[in-house]
Amino acid sequence: MASISLKNICKTYAGDVKAVIDFNLEIHDKEFVVFVGPSGCGKSTTLRMIAGLEEITSGDLYIEDRRVNNVEPKDRDIAMVFQNYALYPYMTVFENMAFGLRLRKVPKKEIEQKVKEASKILGIEDYLNRKPKNLSGGQRQRVALGRAIVREPKVFLLDEPLSNLDAKMRTQMRTEIIRLHNELQTTFVYVTHDQTEAMTMGTRIVVMKDGYIQQVDTPDNLYDYPVNKFVAGFIGTPQMNFVDVIMEQDGKKVSAVFGRNRIEIAKETVARITAEEVNKRQFVIGIRSEDVRLCDESEDTSKNKAIANGVVKITEKLGNETLVYCTLEGLPDSEFVVRGGARCRVNIGDPVKIAFDTIHMQLFDYDTELNLLKR
């Protein structure tokens, strides 16, 4: 197995187009690391540099203790699984999986054994004599994974391998890949633009934007302790709610004022604020939809200092829950999402009271967008 070290990696294309900028990361042996970010952020380019399919402009790339900047892809002991499967259409499943081994002059009996073992792991034993055109998308992706498995590489690189599958098949294949990683005990580096894939699969996640790493952390830490507004908004579905506020401080009490609303911030959160001065300053608060709720009409909210008023804009019934999109009182252009229960009953245009759990609130600098709450 292998660790991977990327030190000050940069990639610049013609015309001084900078795709990856000062990328530094240590990937540990047997780890499952996911690169995630919007299209054009540099995640696939970074993966292709690890694979040797893109030349590194500057910086150093090590697999184990070996610098591989100028090593050919075939000599890096890696296997890559592509978005479009990259199967040979005129070959059977068996031939596709065996092709790389034949190029390496592996004995015929060993090839047969490796292909059969990999096909059993992936549940495609019955398809070995079929050609790719006779397989579903999920089956083709299993063949592509099988072709990588038989090589027994030190590192698996996967470039958005599930993006061509339907929602149900993506969920199934996510589970398959997680199981595969646990079974093979090999280093996996996975690229996706889908934050749900990143959160469910990665032991660590690398969030990228405009060629830069924004944050490297575990899924739980990314969700609960985002370093900036971009990470907070990118991770989580639906997106975190953001509201521009003016903070007002009265002794030890701090309140956020927005529109015609004022909510008092929990003392536990106030104690975590790193800004030297908050009174009369503009900030951005962020709070996830599960950390706000709609108050029941019969509920006494007079003593709750973290209540805001809003109006229902639209609802989305998802079966197990209802997403309620509201505008906040005094902010007609705002959009604030609240998770309601499966049987939440509100109508468009209804006035509602929204209770904030400010212990789980985030606070961002208005200009730099950095998180101002310590862990």
Tab-separated table of C-alpha atoms in Angstrom:
chain	number	residue	atom	x	y	z
A	1	MET	CA	0.000	0.000	0.000
A	2	ALA	CA	1.126	3.627	-0.186
A	3	SER	CA	1.020	7.109	1.199
A	4	ILE	CA	0.964	10.144	-1.105
A	5	SER	CA	2.612	13.484	-0.422
A	6	LEU	CA	1.832	16.614	-2.450
A	7	LYS	CA	4.146	19.534	-1.685
A	8	ASN	CA	3.525	23.010	-3.130
A	9	ILE	CA	1.930	21.503	-6.228
A	10	CYS	CA	0.939	24.018	-8.929
A	11	LYS	CA	-0.554	23.568	-12.382
A	12	THR	CA	-0.540	26.421	-14.897
A	13	TYR	CA	-1.843	26.118	-18.445
A	14	ALA	CA	-1.021	28.241	-21.490
A	15	GLY	CA	-2.038	31.862	-21.096
A	16	ASP	CA	-1.063	31.807	-17.408
A	17	VAL	CA	-4.288	29.988	-16.467
A	18	LYS	CA	-3.725	28.716	-12.937
A	19	ALA	CA	-5.697	25.524	-12.314
A	20	VAL	CA	-4.075	24.380	-9.031
A	21	ILE	CA	-2.215	26.720	-6.684
A	22	ASP	CA	0.166	25.742	-3.863
A	23	PHE	CA	-1.558	22.420	-3.100
A	24	ASN	CA	-0.154	20.744	0.030
A	25	LEU	CA	-1.551	17.471	1.351
A	26	GLU	CA	-0.409	14.279	3.079
A	27	ILE	CA	-2.544	11.235	2.226
A	28	HIS	CA	-1.937	8.368	4.601
A	29	ASP	CA	-1.657	4.698	3.746
A	30	LYS	CA	-5.096	2.993	3.403
A	31	GLU	CA	-6.912	6.322	3.735
A	32	PHE	CA	-10.004	7.251	1.686
A	33	VAL	CA	-9.562	10.906	0.714
A	34	VAL	CA	-12.168	12.782	-1.316
A	35	PHE	CA	-11.514	15.930	-3.349
A	36	VAL	CA	-14.723	17.947	-3.613
A	37	GLY	CA	-15.658	21.337	-4.985
A	38	PRO	CA	-17.519	23.079	-7.804
A	39	SER	CA	-16.671	22.534	-11.480
A	40	GLY	CA	-13.364	24.116	-12.423
A	41	CYS	CA	-11.918	24.147	-8.896
A	42	GLY	CA	-8.909	21.978	-9.835
A	43	LYS	CA	-9.857	18.682	-8.196
A	44	SER	CA	-9.687	16.494	-11.340
A	45	THR	CA	-6.507	18.243	-12.465
A	46	THR	CA	-4.895	17.375	-9.124
A	47	LEU	CA	-5.982	13.744	-9.448
A	48	ARG	CA	-4.581	13.583	-12.985
A	49	MET	CA	-1.251	14.957	-11.741
A	50	ILE	CA	-1.133	12.154	-9.156
A	51	ALA	CA	-1.853	9.684	-11.965
A	52	GLY	CA	0.817	11.182	-14.233
A	53	LEU	CA	-1.722	12.196	-16.889
A	54	GLU	CA	-1.014	15.910	-16.309
A	55	GLU	CA	2.436	17.429	-16.049
A	56	ILE	CA	3.200	19.203	-12.762
A	57	THR	CA	4.202	22.836	-13.341
A	58	SER	CA	5.978	23.132	-9.990
A	59	GLY	CA	6.125	21.329	-6.662
A	60	ASP	CA	6.920	17.753	-5.640
A	61	LEU	CA	4.775	14.617	-5.703
A	62	TYR	CA	5.768	11.530	-3.729
A	63	ILE	CA	4.183	8.084	-3.678
A	64	GLU	CA	5.610	6.403	-0.591
A	65	ASP	CA	9.127	7.906	-0.430
A	66	ARG	CA	9.620	8.044	-4.191
A	67	ARG	CA	9.439	11.342	-6.082
A	68	VAL	CA	7.326	10.588	-9.156
A	69	ASN	CA	7.062	13.945	-10.965
A	70	ASN	CA	8.738	12.508	-14.063
A	71	VAL	CA	7.696	8.864	-13.657
A	72	GLU	CA	5.431	7.431	-16.366
A	73	PRO	CA	1.842	6.588	-15.290
A	74	LYS	CA	2.397	2.874	-15.905
A	75	ASP	CA	5.324	2.879	-13.497
A	76	ARG	CA	3.551	4.587	-10.561
A	77	ASP	CA	1.674	1.466	-9.419
A	78	ILE	CA	-1.673	3.245	-9.459
A	79	ALA	CA	-5.023	2.367	-11.064
A	80	MET	CA	-7.516	4.965	-12.257
A	81	VAL	CA	-11.276	4.630	-12.710
A	82	PHE	CA	-12.793	7.203	-15.045
A	83	GLN	CA	-16.186	8.874	-15.272
A	84	ASN	CA	-16.938	7.355	-18.697
A	85	TYR	CA	-15.734	3.828	-17.696
A	86	ALA	CA	-13.166	3.760	-20.593
A	87	LEU	CA	-13.995	0.152	-21.506
A	88	TYR	CA	-13.031	-1.410	-24.841
A	89	PRO	CA	-16.405	-1.960	-26.596
A	90	TYR	CA	-15.208	-4.870	-28.762
A	91	MET	CA	-13.861	-6.844	-25.782
A	92	THR	CA	-15.813	-8.984	-23.334
A	93	VAL	CA	-15.929	-8.124	-19.652
A	94	PHE	CA	-13.266	-10.772	-18.993
A	95	GLU	CA	-11.002	-9.373	-21.713
A	96	ASN	CA	-11.454	-5.819	-20.449
A	97	MET	CA	-10.468	-6.835	-16.941
A	98	ALA	CA	-7.563	-8.967	-18.135
A	99	PHE	CA	-6.148	-6.501	-20.667
A	100	GLY	CA	-3.732	-4.678	-18.335
A	101	LEU	CA	-2.427	-7.937	-16.918
A	102	ARG	CA	-1.720	-9.309	-20.394
A	103	LEU	CA	0.272	-6.207	-21.242
A	104	ARG	CA	2.395	-6.919	-18.165
A	105	LYS	CA	2.950	-10.536	-19.343
A	106	VAL	CA	1.186	-12.039	-16.322
A	107	PRO	CA	0.746	-15.836	-16.725
A	108	LYS	CA	-2.611	-16.953	-18.139
A	109	LYS	CA	-3.655	-18.974	-15.066
A	110	GLU	CA	-2.873	-16.068	-12.743
A	111	ILE	CA	-4.926	-13.730	-14.964
A	112	GLU	CA	-7.916	-16.082	-14.817
A	113	GLN	CA	-7.646	-16.360	-11.038
A	114	LYS	CA	-7.392	-12.588	-10.511
A	115	VAL	CA	-10.311	-11.820	-12.840
A	116	LYS	CA	-12.524	-14.432	-11.192
A	117	GLU	CA	-11.679	-13.156	-7.709
A	118	ALA	CA	-12.381	-9.532	-8.672
A	119	SER	CA	-15.615	-10.410	-10.467
A	120	LYS	CA	-16.793	-12.288	-7.378
A	121	ILE	CA	-16.045	-9.315	-5.131
A	122	LEU	CA	-18.068	-7.066	-7.463
A	123	GLY	CA	-20.875	-9.519	-8.213
A	124	ILE	CA	-20.288	-9.638	-11.972
A	125	GLU	CA	-19.335	-13.315	-12.379
A	126	ASP	CA	-22.323	-13.884	-14.677
A	127	TYR	CA	-21.314	-11.077	-17.064
A	128	LEU	CA	-17.749	-12.115	-17.938
A	129	ASN	CA	-18.689	-13.171	-21.501
A	130	ARG	CA	-20.790	-10.084	-22.229
A	131	LYS	CA	-19.650	-6.952	-24.000
A	132	PRO	CA	-20.045	-3.480	-22.461
A	133	LYS	CA	-22.969	-2.520	-24.731
A	134	ASN	CA	-25.024	-5.292	-23.115
A	135	LEU	CA	-24.461	-3.998	-19.573
A	136	SER	CA	-26.205	-1.339	-17.506
A	137	GLY	CA	-24.332	1.748	-16.310
A	138	GLY	CA	-23.837	0.246	-12.865
A	139	GLN	CA	-22.516	-3.005	-14.318
A	140	ARG	CA	-20.072	-1.131	-16.560
A	141	GLN	CA	-18.787	0.798	-13.582
A	142	ARG	CA	-18.233	-2.474	-11.725
A	143	VAL	CA	-16.205	-3.734	-14.685
A	144	ALA	CA	-14.105	-0.566	-14.607
A	145	LEU	CA	-13.515	-1.106	-10.880
A	146	GLY	CA	-12.697	-4.755	-11.520
A	147	ARG	CA	-10.100	-3.834	-14.128
A	148	ALA	CA	-8.430	-1.685	-11.464
A	149	ILE	CA	-8.687	-4.337	-8.717
A	150	VAL	CA	-6.967	-7.103	-10.681
A	151	ARG	CA	-3.822	-4.983	-10.940
A	152	GLU	CA	-3.555	-4.855	-7.121
A	153	PRO	CA	-2.247	-1.267	-7.227
A	154	LYS	CA	-0.899	0.692	-4.280
A	155	VAL	CA	-3.318	3.551	-4.994
A	156	PHE	CA	-6.818	3.743	-6.488
A	157	LEU	CA	-7.730	7.022	-8.191
A	158	LEU	CA	-11.416	7.551	-8.995
A	159	ASP	CA	-12.511	10.543	-11.087
A	160	GLU	CA	-16.262	11.167	-10.632
A	161	PRO	CA	-17.016	7.485	-11.319
A	162	LEU	CA	-20.710	7.692	-10.390
A	163	SER	CA	-21.777	10.872	-12.168
A	164	ASN	CA	-23.318	9.016	-15.146
A	165	LEU	CA	-25.538	6.822	-12.967
A	166	ASP	CA	-29.103	7.456	-11.828
A	167	ALA	CA	-29.787	8.427	-8.205
A	168	LYS	CA	-30.659	4.922	-6.997
A	169	MET	CA	-27.629	3.339	-8.653
A	170	ARG	CA	-25.331	6.063	-7.301
A	171	THR	CA	-26.452	5.244	-3.763
A	172	GLN	CA	-25.872	1.532	-4.349
A	173	MET	CA	-22.433	2.073	-5.901
A	174	ARG	CA	-21.384	4.386	-3.058
A	175	THR	CA	-21.980	1.506	-0.681
A	176	GLU	CA	-20.084	-0.867	-2.986
A	177	ILE	CA	-17.028	1.408	-3.153
A	178	ILE	CA	-16.972	1.900	0.640
A	179	ARG	CA	-17.143	-1.882	1.092
A	180	LEU	CA	-14.436	-2.332	-1.521
A	181	HIS	CA	-12.112	0.073	0.275
A	182	ASN	CA	-12.632	-1.735	3.580
A	183	GLU	CA	-11.998	-5.088	1.948
A	184	LEU	CA	-8.941	-4.150	-0.117
A	185	GLN	CA	-7.301	-1.940	2.546
A	186	THR	CA	-5.751	0.246	-0.157
A	187	THR	CA	-5.309	4.013	-0.479
A	188	PHE	CA	-8.260	5.589	-2.316
A	189	VAL	CA	-8.334	9.121	-3.756
A	190	TYR	CA	-11.770	10.045	-5.050
A	191	VAL	CA	-12.955	13.135	-6.949
A	192	THR	CA	-16.548	14.354	-6.964
A	193	HIS	CA	-18.583	17.548	-7.203
A	194	ASP	CA	-21.317	15.891	-5.115
A	195	GLN	CA	-20.903	16.784	-1.442
A	196	THR	CA	-23.225	13.923	-0.420
A	197	GLU	CA	-20.765	11.447	-1.949
A	198	ALA	CA	-17.903	13.211	-0.186
A	199	MET	CA	-19.598	13.173	3.219
A	200	THR	CA	-20.651	9.526	3.060
A	201	MET	CA	-17.451	8.051	1.623
A	202	GLY	CA	-14.395	9.972	2.745
A	203	THR	CA	-12.359	9.481	5.920
A	204	ARG	CA	-11.065	12.967	5.113
A	205	ILE	CA	-12.373	15.526	2.654
A	206	VAL	CA	-10.430	18.164	0.732
A	207	VAL	CA	-12.682	21.102	-0.172
A	208	MET	CA	-11.363	23.123	-3.116
A	209	LYS	CA	-12.270	26.419	-4.758
A	210	ASP	CA	-10.541	28.270	-7.614
A	211	GLY	CA	-7.477	26.027	-7.427
A	212	TYR	CA	-6.934	26.481	-3.690
A	213	ILE	CA	-7.568	24.116	-0.782
A	214	GLN	CA	-10.179	25.678	1.492
A	215	GLN	CA	-10.240	23.037	4.232
A	216	VAL	CA	-9.051	19.478	4.854
A	217	ASP	CA	-10.938	17.674	7.596
A	218	THR	CA	-13.215	14.824	8.602
A	219	PRO	CA	-16.850	14.939	7.413
A	220	ASP	CA	-18.100	15.771	10.923
A	221	ASN	CA	-15.649	18.639	11.395
A	222	LEU	CA	-16.391	20.105	7.973
A	223	TYR	CA	-20.075	20.110	8.814
A	224	ASP	CA	-19.806	21.491	12.335
A	225	TYR	CA	-16.673	23.659	12.090
A	226	PRO	CA	-16.339	25.105	8.567
A	227	VAL	CA	-13.384	27.486	8.302
A	228	ASN	CA	-15.196	29.933	6.040
A	229	LYS	CA	-18.520	30.777	4.466
A	230	PHE	CA	-17.750	28.901	1.239
A	231	VAL	CA	-17.161	25.575	3.015
A	232	ALA	CA	-20.224	26.131	5.225
A	233	GLY	CA	-22.412	26.720	2.172
A	234	PHE	CA	-20.957	23.953	0.023
A	235	ILE	CA	-21.215	21.176	2.613
A	236	GLY	CA	-24.753	20.196	3.617
A	237	THR	CA	-28.130	19.848	1.884
A	238	PRO	CA	-30.026	22.118	1.807
A	239	GLN	CA	-27.367	24.811	1.946
A	240	MET	CA	-26.736	26.546	5.262
A	241	ASN	CA	-28.872	29.658	5.821
A	242	PHE	CA	-26.893	32.912	5.741
A	243	VAL	CA	-28.185	36.224	7.084
A	244	ASP	CA	-26.399	39.593	7.168
A	245	VAL	CA	-26.749	40.973	10.690
A	246	ILE	CA	-25.666	43.801	12.939
A	247	MET	CA	-24.453	42.600	16.323
A	248	GLU	CA	-25.480	44.555	19.425
A	249	GLN	CA	-23.809	43.955	22.769
A	250	ASP	CA	-25.269	44.856	26.160
A	251	GLY	CA	-22.892	43.693	28.869
A	252	LYS	CA	-22.451	39.949	28.361
A	253	LYS	CA	-25.546	39.689	26.144
A	254	VAL	CA	-25.076	39.731	22.387
A	255	SER	CA	-27.959	39.914	19.910
A	256	ALA	CA	-28.131	39.654	16.125
A	257	VAL	CA	-30.379	42.225	14.455
A	258	PHE	CA	-31.685	41.717	10.915
A	259	GLY	CA	-34.742	43.205	9.246
A	260	ARG	CA	-37.283	43.639	12.026
A	261	ASN	CA	-35.903	40.685	13.972
A	262	ARG	CA	-33.596	40.464	16.982
A	263	ILE	CA	-32.356	37.149	18.342
A	264	GLU	CA	-30.214	36.711	21.414
A	265	ILE	CA	-27.107	34.581	20.904
A	266	ALA	CA	-26.526	31.716	23.355
A	267	LYS	CA	-23.802	32.451	25.909
A	268	GLU	CA	-21.971	29.272	24.833
A	269	THR	CA	-21.664	30.706	21.318
A	270	VAL	CA	-20.716	34.187	22.542
A	271	ALA	CA	-17.833	32.620	24.481
A	272	ARG	CA	-16.458	31.155	21.241
A	273	ILE	CA	-16.363	34.442	19.270
A	274	THR	CA	-12.792	35.400	18.360
A	275	ALA	CA	-13.548	38.925	17.090
A	276	GLU	CA	-12.116	41.569	19.423
A	277	GLU	CA	-15.142	43.857	19.034
A	278	VAL	CA	-18.669	42.875	17.989
A	279	ASN	CA	-20.911	45.760	19.063
A	280	LYS	CA	-22.486	47.667	16.136
A	281	ARG	CA	-20.454	45.638	13.622
A	282	GLN	CA	-21.811	43.823	10.568
A	283	PHE	CA	-21.374	40.052	10.363
A	284	VAL	CA	-22.938	37.081	8.596
A	285	ILE	CA	-24.572	34.402	10.701
A	286	GLY	CA	-24.997	30.895	9.342
A	287	ILE	CA	-27.377	28.287	10.669
A	288	ARG	CA	-28.445	24.960	9.229
A	289	SER	CA	-32.045	24.084	8.526
A	290	GLU	CA	-32.086	21.390	11.227
A	291	ASP	CA	-31.059	23.980	13.822
A	292	VAL	CA	-34.168	26.110	13.294
A	293	ARG	CA	-37.797	25.119	13.679
A	294	LEU	CA	-41.267	26.472	13.126
A	295	CYS	CA	-43.040	27.280	16.391
A	296	ASP	CA	-46.456	25.754	16.924
A	297	GLU	CA	-49.352	28.251	17.066
A	298	SER	CA	-50.201	27.140	20.592
A	299	GLU	CA	-46.604	27.464	21.807
A	300	ASP	CA	-45.776	30.237	24.262
A	301	THR	CA	-42.797	31.998	22.656
A	302	SER	CA	-42.806	35.084	24.865
A	303	LYS	CA	-39.752	33.963	26.883
A	304	ASN	CA	-37.731	32.699	23.905
A	305	LYS	CA	-35.174	35.374	22.976
A	306	ALA	CA	-34.189	33.570	19.762
A	307	ILE	CA	-37.408	33.913	17.756
A	308	ALA	CA	-37.652	35.521	14.317
A	309	ASN	CA	-40.736	36.225	12.227
A	310	GLY	CA	-41.138	35.148	8.639
A	311	VAL	CA	-43.576	34.356	5.852
A	312	VAL	CA	-43.824	31.026	4.020
A	313	LYS	CA	-42.611	31.357	0.445
A	314	ILE	CA	-42.746	27.733	-0.758
A	315	THR	CA	-42.752	24.194	0.646
A	316	GLU	CA	-41.127	20.976	-0.565
A	317	LYS	CA	-42.681	17.696	0.573
A	318	LEU	CA	-39.989	15.009	0.690
A	319	GLY	CA	-41.980	12.276	2.439
A	320	ASN	CA	-39.948	11.946	5.629
A	321	GLU	CA	-39.671	15.714	6.041
A	322	THR	CA	-40.873	19.029	4.666
A	323	LEU	CA	-38.571	21.873	3.666
A	324	VAL	CA	-40.190	25.235	4.320
A	325	TYR	CA	-38.686	28.230	2.510
A	326	CYS	CA	-39.427	31.541	4.207
A	327	THR	CA	-38.707	35.226	3.807
A	328	LEU	CA	-37.661	36.934	7.035
A	329	GLU	CA	-39.678	39.876	8.314
A	330	GLY	CA	-38.203	43.114	7.008
A	331	LEU	CA	-36.027	41.259	4.460
A	332	PRO	CA	-38.341	40.580	1.489
A	333	ASP	CA	-35.549	39.218	-0.716
A	334	SER	CA	-34.282	36.723	1.863
A	335	GLU	CA	-34.660	32.950	1.603
A	336	PHE	CA	-34.485	30.936	4.801
A	337	VAL	CA	-34.954	27.163	4.893
A	338	VAL	CA	-36.490	25.347	7.863
A	339	ARG	CA	-36.826	21.566	8.177
A	340	GLY	CA	-40.364	20.622	9.156
A	341	GLY	CA	-41.671	17.182	10.010
A	342	ALA	CA	-43.236	14.763	7.573
A	343	ARG	CA	-46.702	16.098	8.429
A	344	CYS	CA	-45.831	19.784	8.614
A	345	ARG	CA	-48.905	21.788	7.567
A	346	VAL	CA	-48.197	25.324	6.383
A	347	ASN	CA	-49.339	27.189	3.305
A	348	ILE	CA	-47.690	29.742	1.048
A	349	GLY	CA	-48.178	33.199	2.538
A	350	ASP	CA	-48.638	31.994	6.130
A	351	PRO	CA	-46.871	34.081	8.794
A	352	VAL	CA	-44.604	31.890	10.927
A	353	LYS	CA	-42.369	32.165	13.969
A	354	ILE	CA	-38.923	30.628	13.603
A	355	ALA	CA	-36.950	29.490	16.663
A	356	PHE	CA	-33.129	29.527	16.363
A	357	ASP	CA	-30.801	27.088	18.134
A	358	THR	CA	-27.959	29.598	18.346
A	359	ILE	CA	-25.629	27.131	20.091
A	360	HIS	CA	-25.132	25.594	16.636
A	361	MET	CA	-24.911	28.911	14.811
A	362	GLN	CA	-21.832	29.980	12.822
A	363	LEU	CA	-20.471	33.540	12.647
A	364	PHE	CA	-18.531	34.838	9.643
A	365	ASP	CA	-16.582	38.042	9.085
A	366	TYR	CA	-18.552	40.160	6.624
A	367	ASP	CA	-15.483	41.044	4.504
A	368	THR	CA	-13.142	38.045	4.720
A	369	GLU	CA	-15.931	35.429	5.169
A	370	LEU	CA	-13.740	33.578	7.689
A	371	ASN	CA	-15.430	31.761	10.570
A	372	LEU	CA	-15.046	33.758	13.799
A	373	LEU	CA	-15.996	30.944	16.185
A	374	LYS	CA	-13.291	28.797	17.725
A	375	ARG	CA	-13.897	25.062	18.029
